[in-house]
């Protein structure tokens, strides 16, 4: 049962353009969402997060949008740079800031930035 | 910048052997986790640990697995009798109290032969 779904295994974007990575979830109890970036042979690196009480969070080139009614979130990267090429994981948590609940991850989207 | 460190980076073990994976979480963090990623698959939650006890565990974390915080800095994952299907990258993570962003170590690649 995939509670967090990333339906695009890979995405290719030209350098300088906008990259949009999508994520859907099914568990209504999720109240905090995170994006992680992962290079081969390294651990996931935290990028940006959003609480369910917000619909947008921005940090530099990265913006996360949350549509609670659609149970959908997206990560926008603009402008895309070659160093952004990595696997991006969407993750969700059901107890924001409180308990010790683990993260549920999606399968990841491999973003390839082409020069 | 503080980081989560894991040792060893790669461990090869024979099926049926016990293995201990080690982690040093970020020093002021209170919540500790183990995750694993089988090659080509998603990152999967194994267990969370808080206040010196397991607070949550997944179906994967069966009786063959155990975790321990033997002192104030280390956090270990033990697999008692390894199976071929335990081969994966194992990630340790930790987080502070106020926010749910967990910070991950570089991982230990476990290969069971």
JSON list of C-alpha atoms in Angstrom, two decimals:
[
{"chain": "A", "resi": 1, "resn": "UNK", "atom": "CA", "xyz": [0.00, 0.00, 0.00]},
{"chain": "A", "resi": 2, "resn": "UNK", "atom": "CA", "xyz": [1.70, 3.12, -1.25]},
{"chain": "A", "resi": 3, "resn": "UNK", "atom": "CA", "xyz": [0.69, 5.95, 1.01]},
{"chain": "A", "resi": 4, "resn": "UNK", "atom": "CA", "xyz": [3.07, 8.36, -0.74]},
{"chain": "A", "resi": 5, "resn": "UNK", "atom": "CA", "xyz": [3.24, 8.12, -4.51]},
{"chain": "A", "resi": 6, "resn": "UNK", "atom": "CA", "xyz": [5.64, 9.66, -6.95]},
{"chain": "A", "resi": 7, "resn": "UNK", "atom": "CA", "xyz": [4.36, 8.53, -10.29]},
{"chain": "A", "resi": 8, "resn": "UNK", "atom": "CA", "xyz": [7.20, 9.83, -12.42]},
{"chain": "A", "resi": 9, "resn": "UNK", "atom": "CA", "xyz": [10.32, 7.67, -12.03]},
{"chain": "A", "resi": 10, "resn": "UNK", "atom": "CA", "xyz": [12.33, 10.21, -14.00]},
{"chain": "A", "resi": 11, "resn": "UNK", "atom": "CA", "xyz": [12.14, 13.75, -15.32]},
{"chain": "A", "resi": 12, "resn": "UNK", "atom": "CA", "xyz": [14.42, 15.53, -17.75]},
{"chain": "A", "resi": 13, "resn": "UNK", "atom": "CA", "xyz": [14.57, 19.33, -17.73]},
{"chain": "A", "resi": 14, "resn": "UNK", "atom": "CA", "xyz": [16.76, 21.80, -19.55]},
{"chain": "A", "resi": 15, "resn": "UNK", "atom": "CA", "xyz": [19.14, 23.89, -17.49]},
{"chain": "A", "resi": 16, "resn": "UNK", "atom": "CA", "xyz": [17.60, 27.24, -16.56]},
{"chain": "A", "resi": 17, "resn": "UNK", "atom": "CA", "xyz": [14.04, 26.00, -16.89]},
{"chain": "A", "resi": 18, "resn": "UNK", "atom": "CA", "xyz": [11.60, 25.11, -14.12]},
{"chain": "A", "resi": 19, "resn": "UNK", "atom": "CA", "xyz": [11.57, 21.58, -12.71]},
{"chain": "A", "resi": 20, "resn": "UNK", "atom": "CA", "xyz": [8.28, 20.41, -11.24]},
{"chain": "A", "resi": 21, "resn": "UNK", "atom": "CA", "xyz": [8.24, 17.21, -9.22]},
{"chain": "A", "resi": 22, "resn": "UNK", "atom": "CA", "xyz": [4.91, 15.81, -8.10]},
{"chain": "A", "resi": 23, "resn": "UNK", "atom": "CA", "xyz": [3.78, 13.74, -5.17]},
{"chain": "A", "resi": 24, "resn": "UNK", "atom": "CA", "xyz": [0.40, 12.35, -4.11]},
{"chain": "A", "resi": 25, "resn": "UNK", "atom": "CA", "xyz": [-0.59, 10.88, -0.78]},
{"chain": "A", "resi": 26, "resn": "UNK", "atom": "CA", "xyz": [-3.51, 8.86, 0.47]},
{"chain": "A", "resi": 27, "resn": "UNK", "atom": "CA", "xyz": [-3.25, 9.05, 4.26]},
{"chain": "A", "resi": 28, "resn": "UNK", "atom": "CA", "xyz": [-5.36, 11.93, 5.60]},
{"chain": "A", "resi": 29, "resn": "UNK", "atom": "CA", "xyz": [-3.42, 11.81, 8.87]},
{"chain": "A", "resi": 30, "resn": "UNK", "atom": "CA", "xyz": [-0.27, 13.15, 7.24]},
{"chain": "A", "resi": 31, "resn": "UNK", "atom": "CA", "xyz": [0.26, 16.69, 8.44]},
{"chain": "A", "resi": 32, "resn": "UNK", "atom": "CA", "xyz": [3.83, 17.45, 7.47]},
{"chain": "A", "resi": 33, "resn": "UNK", "atom": "CA", "xyz": [5.51, 16.92, 4.14]},
{"chain": "A", "resi": 34, "resn": "UNK", "atom": "CA", "xyz": [9.16, 16.96, 3.23]},
{"chain": "A", "resi": 35, "resn": "UNK", "atom": "CA", "xyz": [11.34, 16.77, 0.16]},
{"chain": "A", "resi": 36, "resn": "UNK", "atom": "CA", "xyz": [14.71, 15.09, 0.24]},
{"chain": "A", "resi": 37, "resn": "UNK", "atom": "CA", "xyz": [17.40, 15.01, -2.41]},
{"chain": "A", "resi": 38, "resn": "UNK", "atom": "CA", "xyz": [19.67, 12.03, -2.80]},
{"chain": "A", "resi": 39, "resn": "UNK", "atom": "CA", "xyz": [22.86, 11.48, -4.72]},
{"chain": "A", "resi": 40, "resn": "UNK", "atom": "CA", "xyz": [24.14, 7.96, -5.40]},
{"chain": "A", "resi": 41, "resn": "UNK", "atom": "CA", "xyz": [25.95, 6.38, -2.44]},
{"chain": "A", "resi": 42, "resn": "UNK", "atom": "CA", "xyz": [24.87, 9.18, -0.11]},
{"chain": "A", "resi": 43, "resn": "UNK", "atom": "CA", "xyz": [22.09, 9.59, 2.42]},
{"chain": "A", "resi": 44, "resn": "UNK", "atom": "CA", "xyz": [18.99, 11.68, 1.71]},
{"chain": "A", "resi": 45, "resn": "UNK", "atom": "CA", "xyz": [19.54, 15.40, 2.26]},
{"chain": "A", "resi": 46, "resn": "UNK", "atom": "CA", "xyz": [16.68, 17.48, 3.58]},
{"chain": "A", "resi": 47, "resn": "UNK", "atom": "CA", "xyz": [15.57, 20.20, 1.14]},
{"chain": "A", "resi": 48, "resn": "UNK", "atom": "CA", "xyz": [12.33, 21.81, 2.17]},
{"chain": "A", "resi": 49, "resn": "UNK", "atom": "CA", "xyz": [9.19, 21.02, 4.10]},
{"chain": "A", "resi": 50, "resn": "UNK", "atom": "CA", "xyz": [5.64, 22.23, 4.51]},
{"chain": "A", "resi": 51, "resn": "UNK", "atom": "CA", "xyz": [3.08, 21.93, 7.25]},
{"chain": "A", "resi": 52, "resn": "UNK", "atom": "CA", "xyz": [-0.48, 21.01, 6.36]},
{"chain": "A", "resi": 53, "resn": "UNK", "atom": "CA", "xyz": [-1.67, 24.39, 7.65]},
{"chain": "A", "resi": 54, "resn": "UNK", "atom": "CA", "xyz": [0.13, 26.09, 4.77]},
{"chain": "A", "resi": 55, "resn": "UNK", "atom": "CA", "xyz": [-0.22, 25.82, 1.03]},
{"chain": "A", "resi": 56, "resn": "UNK", "atom": "CA", "xyz": [3.18, 27.16, 0.01]},
{"chain": "A", "resi": 57, "resn": "UNK", "atom": "CA", "xyz": [6.68, 27.34, 1.37]},
{"chain": "A", "resi": 58, "resn": "UNK", "atom": "CA", "xyz": [9.59, 28.93, -0.42]},
{"chain": "A", "resi": 59, "resn": "UNK", "atom": "CA", "xyz": [13.33, 28.68, 0.16]},
{"chain": "A", "resi": 60, "resn": "UNK", "atom": "CA", "xyz": [15.52, 30.23, -2.49]},
{"chain": "A", "resi": 61, "resn": "UNK", "atom": "CA", "xyz": [15.11, 28.34, -5.76]},
{"chain": "A", "resi": 62, "resn": "UNK", "atom": "CA", "xyz": [12.86, 25.75, -4.11]},
{"chain": "A", "resi": 63, "resn": "UNK", "atom": "CA", "xyz": [9.13, 26.12, -3.56]},
{"chain": "A", "resi": 64, "resn": "UNK", "atom": "CA", "xyz": [6.77, 23.47, -2.29]},
{"chain": "A", "resi": 65, "resn": "UNK", "atom": "CA", "xyz": [3.05, 23.70, -2.92]},
{"chain": "A", "resi": 66, "resn": "UNK", "atom": "CA", "xyz": [0.45, 21.72, -1.02]},
{"chain": "A", "resi": 67, "resn": "UNK", "atom": "CA", "xyz": [-3.11, 21.06, -2.19]},
{"chain": "A", "resi": 68, "resn": "UNK", "atom": "CA", "xyz": [-4.75, 19.30, 0.74]},
{"chain": "A", "resi": 69, "resn": "UNK", "atom": "CA", "xyz": [-8.09, 18.74, -0.96]},
{"chain": "A", "resi": 70, "resn": "UNK", "atom": "CA", "xyz": [-6.34, 16.92, -3.80]},
{"chain": "A", "resi": 71, "resn": "UNK", "atom": "CA", "xyz": [-3.79, 15.29, -1.46]},
{"chain": "A", "resi": 72, "resn": "UNK", "atom": "CA", "xyz": [-1.11, 16.53, -3.77]},
{"chain": "A", "resi": 73, "resn": "UNK", "atom": "CA", "xyz": [2.13, 18.38, -3.36]},
{"chain": "A", "resi": 74, "resn": "UNK", "atom": "CA", "xyz": [4.74, 19.56, -5.77]},
{"chain": "A", "resi": 75, "resn": "UNK", "atom": "CA", "xyz": [8.30, 20.81, -5.63]},
{"chain": "A", "resi": 76, "resn": "UNK", "atom": "CA", "xyz": [9.31, 23.58, -8.01]},
{"chain": "A", "resi": 77, "resn": "UNK", "atom": "CA", "xyz": [12.95, 24.28, -8.72]},
{"chain": "A", "resi": 78, "resn": "UNK", "atom": "CA", "xyz": [13.67, 27.42, -10.66]},
{"chain": "A", "resi": 79, "resn": "UNK", "atom": "CA", "xyz": [15.99, 27.97, -12.36]},
{"chain": "A", "resi": 80, "resn": "UNK", "atom": "CA", "xyz": [17.19, 24.37, -12.62]},
{"chain": "A", "resi": 81, "resn": "UNK", "atom": "CA", "xyz": [20.93, 23.86, -12.38]},
{"chain": "A", "resi": 82, "resn": "UNK", "atom": "CA", "xyz": [23.15, 20.89, -13.29]},
{"chain": "A", "resi": 83, "resn": "UNK", "atom": "CA", "xyz": [23.83, 20.22, -9.60]},
{"chain": "A", "resi": 84, "resn": "UNK", "atom": "CA", "xyz": [20.12, 19.61, -9.11]},
{"chain": "A", "resi": 85, "resn": "UNK", "atom": "CA", "xyz": [20.43, 16.30, -10.95]},
{"chain": "A", "resi": 86, "resn": "UNK", "atom": "CA", "xyz": [19.60, 13.73, -8.27]},
{"chain": "A", "resi": 87, "resn": "UNK", "atom": "CA", "xyz": [16.79, 11.55, -7.01]},
{"chain": "A", "resi": 88, "resn": "UNK", "atom": "CA", "xyz": [14.11, 13.51, -5.16]},
{"chain": "A", "resi": 89, "resn": "UNK", "atom": "CA", "xyz": [12.03, 11.84, -2.50]},
{"chain": "A", "resi": 90, "resn": "UNK", "atom": "CA", "xyz": [8.74, 13.07, -1.18]},
{"chain": "A", "resi": 91, "resn": "UNK", "atom": "CA", "xyz": [8.10, 12.08, 2.44]},
{"chain": "A", "resi": 92, "resn": "UNK", "atom": "CA", "xyz": [5.28, 12.54, 4.90]},
{"chain": "A", "resi": 93, "resn": "UNK", "atom": "CA", "xyz": [4.85, 12.52, 8.62]},
{"chain": "A", "resi": 94, "resn": "UNK", "atom": "CA", "xyz": [1.72, 12.08, 10.70]},
{"chain": "A", "resi": 95, "resn": "UNK", "atom": "CA", "xyz": [2.86, 13.81, 13.86]},
{"chain": "A", "resi": 96, "resn": "UNK", "atom": "CA", "xyz": [4.44, 17.12, 13.08]},
{"chain": "A", "resi": 97, "resn": "UNK", "atom": "CA", "xyz": [6.78, 18.37, 15.77]},
{"chain": "A", "resi": 98, "resn": "UNK", "atom": "CA", "xyz": [5.36, 16.03, 18.34]},
{"chain": "A", "resi": 99, "resn": "UNK", "atom": "CA", "xyz": [5.86, 12.33, 18.53]},
{"chain": "A", "resi": 100, "resn": "UNK", "atom": "CA", "xyz": [8.62, 10.17, 17.13]},
{"chain": "A", "resi": 101, "resn": "UNK", "atom": "CA", "xyz": [6.76, 9.00, 14.07]},
{"chain": "A", "resi": 102, "resn": "UNK", "atom": "CA", "xyz": [8.90, 7.84, 11.17]},
{"chain": "A", "resi": 103, "resn": "UNK", "atom": "CA", "xyz": [8.71, 9.23, 7.67]},
{"chain": "A", "resi": 104, "resn": "UNK", "atom": "CA", "xyz": [6.85, 7.51, 4.85]},
{"chain": "A", "resi": 105, "resn": "UNK", "atom": "CA", "xyz": [8.73, 7.95, 1.59]},
{"chain": "A", "resi": 106, "resn": "UNK", "atom": "CA", "xyz": [7.69, 7.86, -2.02]},
{"chain": "A", "resi": 107, "resn": "UNK", "atom": "CA", "xyz": [9.73, 5.87, -4.53]},
{"chain": "A", "resi": 108, "resn": "UNK", "atom": "CA", "xyz": [11.55, 8.92, -5.79]},
{"chain": "A", "resi": 109, "resn": "UNK", "atom": "CA", "xyz": [11.89, 10.82, -9.05]},
{"chain": "A", "resi": 110, "resn": "UNK", "atom": "CA", "xyz": [15.21, 10.95, -10.82]},
{"chain": "A", "resi": 111, "resn": "UNK", "atom": "CA", "xyz": [15.67, 14.52, -12.04]},
{"chain": "A", "resi": 112, "resn": "UNK", "atom": "CA", "xyz": [18.10, 15.01, -14.89]},
{"chain": "A", "resi": 113, "resn": "UNK", "atom": "CA", "xyz": [19.12, 18.54, -15.77]},
{"chain": "A", "resi": 114, "resn": "UNK", "atom": "CA", "xyz": [20.35, 18.77, -19.31]},
{"chain": "A", "resi": 115, "resn": "UNK", "atom": "CA", "xyz": [22.77, 21.53, -20.41]},
{"chain": "B", "resi": 1, "resn": "UNK", "atom": "CA", "xyz": [27.80, 21.77, 10.37]},
{"chain": "B", "resi": 2, "resn": "UNK", "atom": "CA", "xyz": [26.68, 18.88, 12.59]},
{"chain": "B", "resi": 3, "resn": "UNK", "atom": "CA", "xyz": [26.03, 15.63, 10.79]},
{"chain": "B", "resi": 4, "resn": "UNK", "atom": "CA", "xyz": [24.98, 12.06, 11.37]},
{"chain": "B", "resi": 5, "resn": "UNK", "atom": "CA", "xyz": [27.87, 9.65, 10.91]},
{"chain": "B", "resi": 6, "resn": "UNK", "atom": "CA", "xyz": [27.61, 5.96, 10.19]},
{"chain": "B", "resi": 7, "resn": "UNK", "atom": "CA", "xyz": [30.18, 3.18, 10.31]},
{"chain": "B", "resi": 8, "resn": "UNK", "atom": "CA", "xyz": [31.17, 1.13, 8.49]},
{"chain": "B", "resi": 9, "resn": "UNK", "atom": "CA", "xyz": [30.39, 2.47, 5.03]},
{"chain": "B", "resi": 10, "resn": "UNK", "atom": "CA", "xyz": [30.28, -1.05, 3.64]},
{"chain": "B", "resi": 11, "resn": "UNK", "atom": "CA", "xyz": [29.83, -4.34, 5.47]},
{"chain": "B", "resi": 12, "resn": "UNK", "atom": "CA", "xyz": [29.97, -7.78, 3.90]},
{"chain": "B", "resi": 13, "resn": "UNK", "atom": "CA", "xyz": [28.74, -10.64, 6.01]},
{"chain": "B", "resi": 14, "resn": "UNK", "atom": "CA", "xyz": [27.86, -14.28, 5.57]},
{"chain": "B", "resi": 15, "resn": "UNK", "atom": "CA", "xyz": [24.28, -15.39, 5.78]},
{"chain": "B", "resi": 16, "resn": "UNK", "atom": "CA", "xyz": [23.36, -16.32, 9.34]},
{"chain": "B", "resi": 17, "resn": "UNK", "atom": "CA", "xyz": [25.96, -14.07, 10.92]},
{"chain": "B", "resi": 18, "resn": "UNK", "atom": "CA", "xyz": [25.20, -11.23, 13.29]},
{"chain": "B", "resi": 19, "resn": "UNK", "atom": "CA", "xyz": [25.97, -7.70, 12.18]},
{"chain": "B", "resi": 20, "resn": "UNK", "atom": "CA", "xyz": [25.99, -4.40, 14.06]},
{"chain": "B", "resi": 21, "resn": "UNK", "atom": "CA", "xyz": [25.63, -1.12, 12.22]},
{"chain": "B", "resi": 22, "resn": "UNK", "atom": "CA", "xyz": [26.74, 1.96, 14.08]},
{"chain": "B", "resi": 23, "resn": "UNK", "atom": "CA", "xyz": [25.56, 5.54, 14.05]},
{"chain": "B", "resi": 24, "resn": "UNK", "atom": "CA", "xyz": [26.44, 8.73, 15.86]},
{"chain": "B", "resi": 25, "resn": "UNK", "atom": "CA", "xyz": [23.41, 11.05, 15.67]},
{"chain": "B", "resi": 26, "resn": "UNK", "atom": "CA", "xyz": [23.59, 14.81, 15.86]},
{"chain": "B", "resi": 27, "resn": "UNK", "atom": "CA", "xyz": [24.44, 15.59, 19.46]},
{"chain": "B", "resi": 28, "resn": "UNK", "atom": "CA", "xyz": [21.41, 17.57, 20.63]},
{"chain": "B", "resi": 29, "resn": "UNK", "atom": "CA", "xyz": [18.85, 15.47, 18.79]},
{"chain": "B", "resi": 30, "resn": "UNK", "atom": "CA", "xyz": [16.33, 13.39, 20.70]},
{"chain": "B", "resi": 31, "resn": "UNK", "atom": "CA", "xyz": [14.74, 11.13, 18.10]},
{"chain": "B", "resi": 32, "resn": "UNK", "atom": "CA", "xyz": [16.66, 8.44, 16.27]},
{"chain": "B", "resi": 33, "resn": "UNK", "atom": "CA", "xyz": [15.71, 6.31, 13.32]},
{"chain": "B", "resi": 34, "resn": "UNK", "atom": "CA", "xyz": [16.85, 3.51, 11.10]},
{"chain": "B", "resi": 35, "resn": "UNK", "atom": "CA", "xyz": [15.73, 3.24, 7.51]},
{"chain": "B", "resi": 36, "resn": "UNK", "atom": "CA", "xyz": [16.79, 0.95, 4.71]},
{"chain": "B", "resi": 37, "resn": "UNK", "atom": "CA", "xyz": [16.78, 1.08, 0.94]},
{"chain": "B", "resi": 38, "resn": "UNK", "atom": "CA", "xyz": [16.98, -2.09, -1.06]},
{"chain": "B", "resi": 39, "resn": "UNK", "atom": "CA", "xyz": [18.63, -1.47, -4.41]},
{"chain": "B", "resi": 40, "resn": "UNK", "atom": "CA", "xyz": [16.21, 0.19, -6.79]},
{"chain": "B", "resi": 41, "resn": "UNK", "atom": "CA", "xyz": [13.46, 0.54, -4.22]},
{"chain": "B", "resi": 42, "resn": "UNK", "atom": "CA", "xyz": [12.22, 3.26, -1.95]},
{"chain": "B", "resi": 43, "resn": "UNK", "atom": "CA", "xyz": [13.56, 4.24, 1.42]},
{"chain": "B", "resi": 44, "resn": "UNK", "atom": "CA", "xyz": [11.66, 2.26, 4.08]},
{"chain": "B", "resi": 45, "resn": "UNK", "atom": "CA", "xyz": [11.17, 3.09, 7.73]},
{"chain": "B", "resi": 46, "resn": "UNK", "atom": "CA", "xyz": [12.42, 0.45, 10.16]},
{"chain": "B", "resi": 47, "resn": "UNK", "atom": "CA", "xyz": [12.29, 1.86, 13.67]},
{"chain": "B", "resi": 48, "resn": "UNK", "atom": "CA", "xyz": [12.21, 5.02, 15.73]},
{"chain": "B", "resi": 49, "resn": "UNK", "atom": "CA", "xyz": [13.79, 5.42, 19.15]},
{"chain": "B", "resi": 50, "resn": "UNK", "atom": "CA", "xyz": [13.08, 8.05, 21.76]},
{"chain": "B", "resi": 51, "resn": "UNK", "atom": "CA", "xyz": [13.78, 8.35, 25.46]},
{"chain": "B", "resi": 52, "resn": "UNK", "atom": "CA", "xyz": [15.78, 5.12, 25.46]},
{"chain": "B", "resi": 53, "resn": "UNK", "atom": "CA", "xyz": [13.07, 2.97, 24.01]},
{"chain": "B", "resi": 54, "resn": "UNK", "atom": "CA", "xyz": [11.53, 2.01, 20.70]},
{"chain": "B", "resi": 55, "resn": "UNK", "atom": "CA", "xyz": [8.61, 4.31, 19.96]},
{"chain": "B", "resi": 56, "resn": "UNK", "atom": "CA", "xyz": [7.54, 2.82, 16.67]},
{"chain": "B", "resi": 57, "resn": "UNK", "atom": "CA", "xyz": [8.60, 0.02, 14.37]},
{"chain": "B", "resi": 58, "resn": "UNK", "atom": "CA", "xyz": [7.55, -1.22, 10.96]},
{"chain": "B", "resi": 59, "resn": "UNK", "atom": "CA", "xyz": [6.64, -4.73, 9.87]},
{"chain": "B", "resi": 60, "resn": "UNK", "atom": "CA", "xyz": [10.16, -5.11, 8.53]},
{"chain": "B", "resi": 61, "resn": "UNK", "atom": "CA", "xyz": [11.62, -4.72, 12.02]},
{"chain": "B", "resi": 62, "resn": "UNK", "atom": "CA", "xyz": [11.03, -8.26, 13.24]},
{"chain": "B", "resi": 63, "resn": "UNK", "atom": "CA", "xyz": [12.68, -10.21, 16.06]},
{"chain": "B", "resi": 64, "resn": "UNK", "atom": "CA", "xyz": [15.93, -10.44, 14.13]},
{"chain": "B", "resi": 65, "resn": "UNK", "atom": "CA", "xyz": [16.43, -6.71, 14.54]},
{"chain": "B", "resi": 66, "resn": "UNK", "atom": "CA", "xyz": [17.27, -4.75, 17.64]},
{"chain": "B", "resi": 67, "resn": "UNK", "atom": "CA", "xyz": [18.43, -1.24, 18.41]},
{"chain": "B", "resi": 68, "resn": "UNK", "atom": "CA", "xyz": [20.41, 0.14, 21.27]},
{"chain": "B", "resi": 69, "resn": "UNK", "atom": "CA", "xyz": [21.81, 3.40, 22.51]},
{"chain": "B", "resi": 70, "resn": "UNK", "atom": "CA", "xyz": [24.64, 2.03, 24.62]},
{"chain": "B", "resi": 71, "resn": "UNK", "atom": "CA", "xyz": [26.01, 5.41, 25.63]},
{"chain": "B", "resi": 72, "resn": "UNK", "atom": "CA", "xyz": [25.24, 9.08, 25.15]},
{"chain": "B", "resi": 73, "resn": "UNK", "atom": "CA", "xyz": [26.43, 9.23, 21.57]},
{"chain": "B", "resi": 74, "resn": "UNK", "atom": "CA", "xyz": [26.05, 5.94, 19.70]},
{"chain": "B", "resi": 75, "resn": "UNK", "atom": "CA", "xyz": [22.92, 4.37, 18.24]},
{"chain": "B", "resi": 76, "resn": "UNK", "atom": "CA", "xyz": [23.23, 0.85, 16.86]},
{"chain": "B", "resi": 77, "resn": "UNK", "atom": "CA", "xyz": [21.18, -1.53, 14.74]},
{"chain": "B", "resi": 78, "resn": "UNK", "atom": "CA", "xyz": [21.82, -5.23, 15.22]},
{"chain": "B", "resi": 79, "resn": "UNK", "atom": "CA", "xyz": [20.67, -7.95, 12.88]},
{"chain": "B", "resi": 80, "resn": "UNK", "atom": "CA", "xyz": [21.03, -11.27, 14.69]},
{"chain": "B", "resi": 81, "resn": "UNK", "atom": "CA", "xyz": [21.02, -13.76, 11.85]},
{"chain": "B", "resi": 82, "resn": "UNK", "atom": "CA", "xyz": [21.35, -12.06, 8.51]},
{"chain": "B", "resi": 83, "resn": "UNK", "atom": "CA", "xyz": [19.49, -13.24, 5.43]},
{"chain": "B", "resi": 84, "resn": "UNK", "atom": "CA", "xyz": [20.23, -12.56, 1.80]},
{"chain": "B", "resi": 85, "resn": "UNK", "atom": "CA", "xyz": [17.25, -10.24, 1.62]},
{"chain": "B", "resi": 86, "resn": "UNK", "atom": "CA", "xyz": [18.74, -8.03, 4.34]},
{"chain": "B", "resi": 87, "resn": "UNK", "atom": "CA", "xyz": [21.20, -6.74, 1.75]},
{"chain": "B", "resi": 88, "resn": "UNK", "atom": "CA", "xyz": [20.45, -3.02, 1.45]},
{"chain": "B", "resi": 89, "resn": "UNK", "atom": "CA", "xyz": [21.65, 0.47, 2.29]},
{"chain": "B", "resi": 90, "resn": "UNK", "atom": "CA", "xyz": [20.87, 1.20, 5.92]},
{"chain": "B", "resi": 91, "resn": "UNK", "atom": "CA", "xyz": [20.44, 4.82, 6.89]},
{"chain": "B", "resi": 92, "resn": "UNK", "atom": "CA", "xyz": [20.49, 6.24, 10.37]},
{"chain": "B", "resi": 93, "resn": "UNK", "atom": "CA", "xyz": [18.68, 9.52, 10.97]},
{"chain": "B", "resi": 94, "resn": "UNK", "atom": "CA", "xyz": [18.07, 11.86, 13.85]},
{"chain": "B", "resi": 95, "resn": "UNK", "atom": "CA", "xyz": [15.98, 14.93, 14.56]},
{"chain": "B", "resi": 96, "resn": "UNK", "atom": "CA", "xyz": [15.41, 17.49, 17.23]},
{"chain": "B", "resi": 97, "resn": "UNK", "atom": "CA", "xyz": [12.22, 18.01, 19.17]},
{"chain": "B", "resi": 98, "resn": "UNK", "atom": "CA", "xyz": [10.55, 20.95, 17.53]},
{"chain": "B", "resi": 99, "resn": "UNK", "atom": "CA", "xyz": [10.52, 19.98, 13.86]},
{"chain": "B", "resi": 100, "resn": "UNK", "atom": "CA", "xyz": [10.05, 16.70, 12.01]},
{"chain": "B", "resi": 101, "resn": "UNK", "atom": "CA", "xyz": [12.95, 17.15, 9.59]},
{"chain": "B", "resi": 102, "resn": "UNK", "atom": "CA", "xyz": [15.21, 14.19, 10.07]},
{"chain": "B", "resi": 103, "resn": "UNK", "atom": "CA", "xyz": [18.85, 14.38, 9.06]},
{"chain": "B", "resi": 104, "resn": "UNK", "atom": "CA", "xyz": [20.36, 11.30, 7.52]},
{"chain": "B", "resi": 105, "resn": "UNK", "atom": "CA", "xyz": [23.78, 9.74, 7.61]},
{"chain": "B", "resi": 106, "resn": "UNK", "atom": "CA", "xyz": [25.67, 8.58, 4.56]},
{"chain": "B", "resi": 107, "resn": "UNK", "atom": "CA", "xyz": [24.46, 5.04, 5.00]},
{"chain": "B", "resi": 108, "resn": "UNK", "atom": "CA", "xyz": [26.00, 1.61, 5.45]},
{"chain": "B", "resi": 109, "resn": "UNK", "atom": "CA", "xyz": [25.84, -0.74, 2.51]},
{"chain": "B", "resi": 110, "resn": "UNK", "atom": "CA", "xyz": [25.19, -4.21, 3.90]},
{"chain": "B", "resi": 111, "resn": "UNK", "atom": "CA", "xyz": [25.89, -7.12, 1.60]},
{"chain": "B", "resi": 112, "resn": "UNK", "atom": "CA", "xyz": [24.88, -10.58, 2.78]},
{"chain": "B", "resi": 113, "resn": "UNK", "atom": "CA", "xyz": [26.52, -13.41, 0.88]}
]
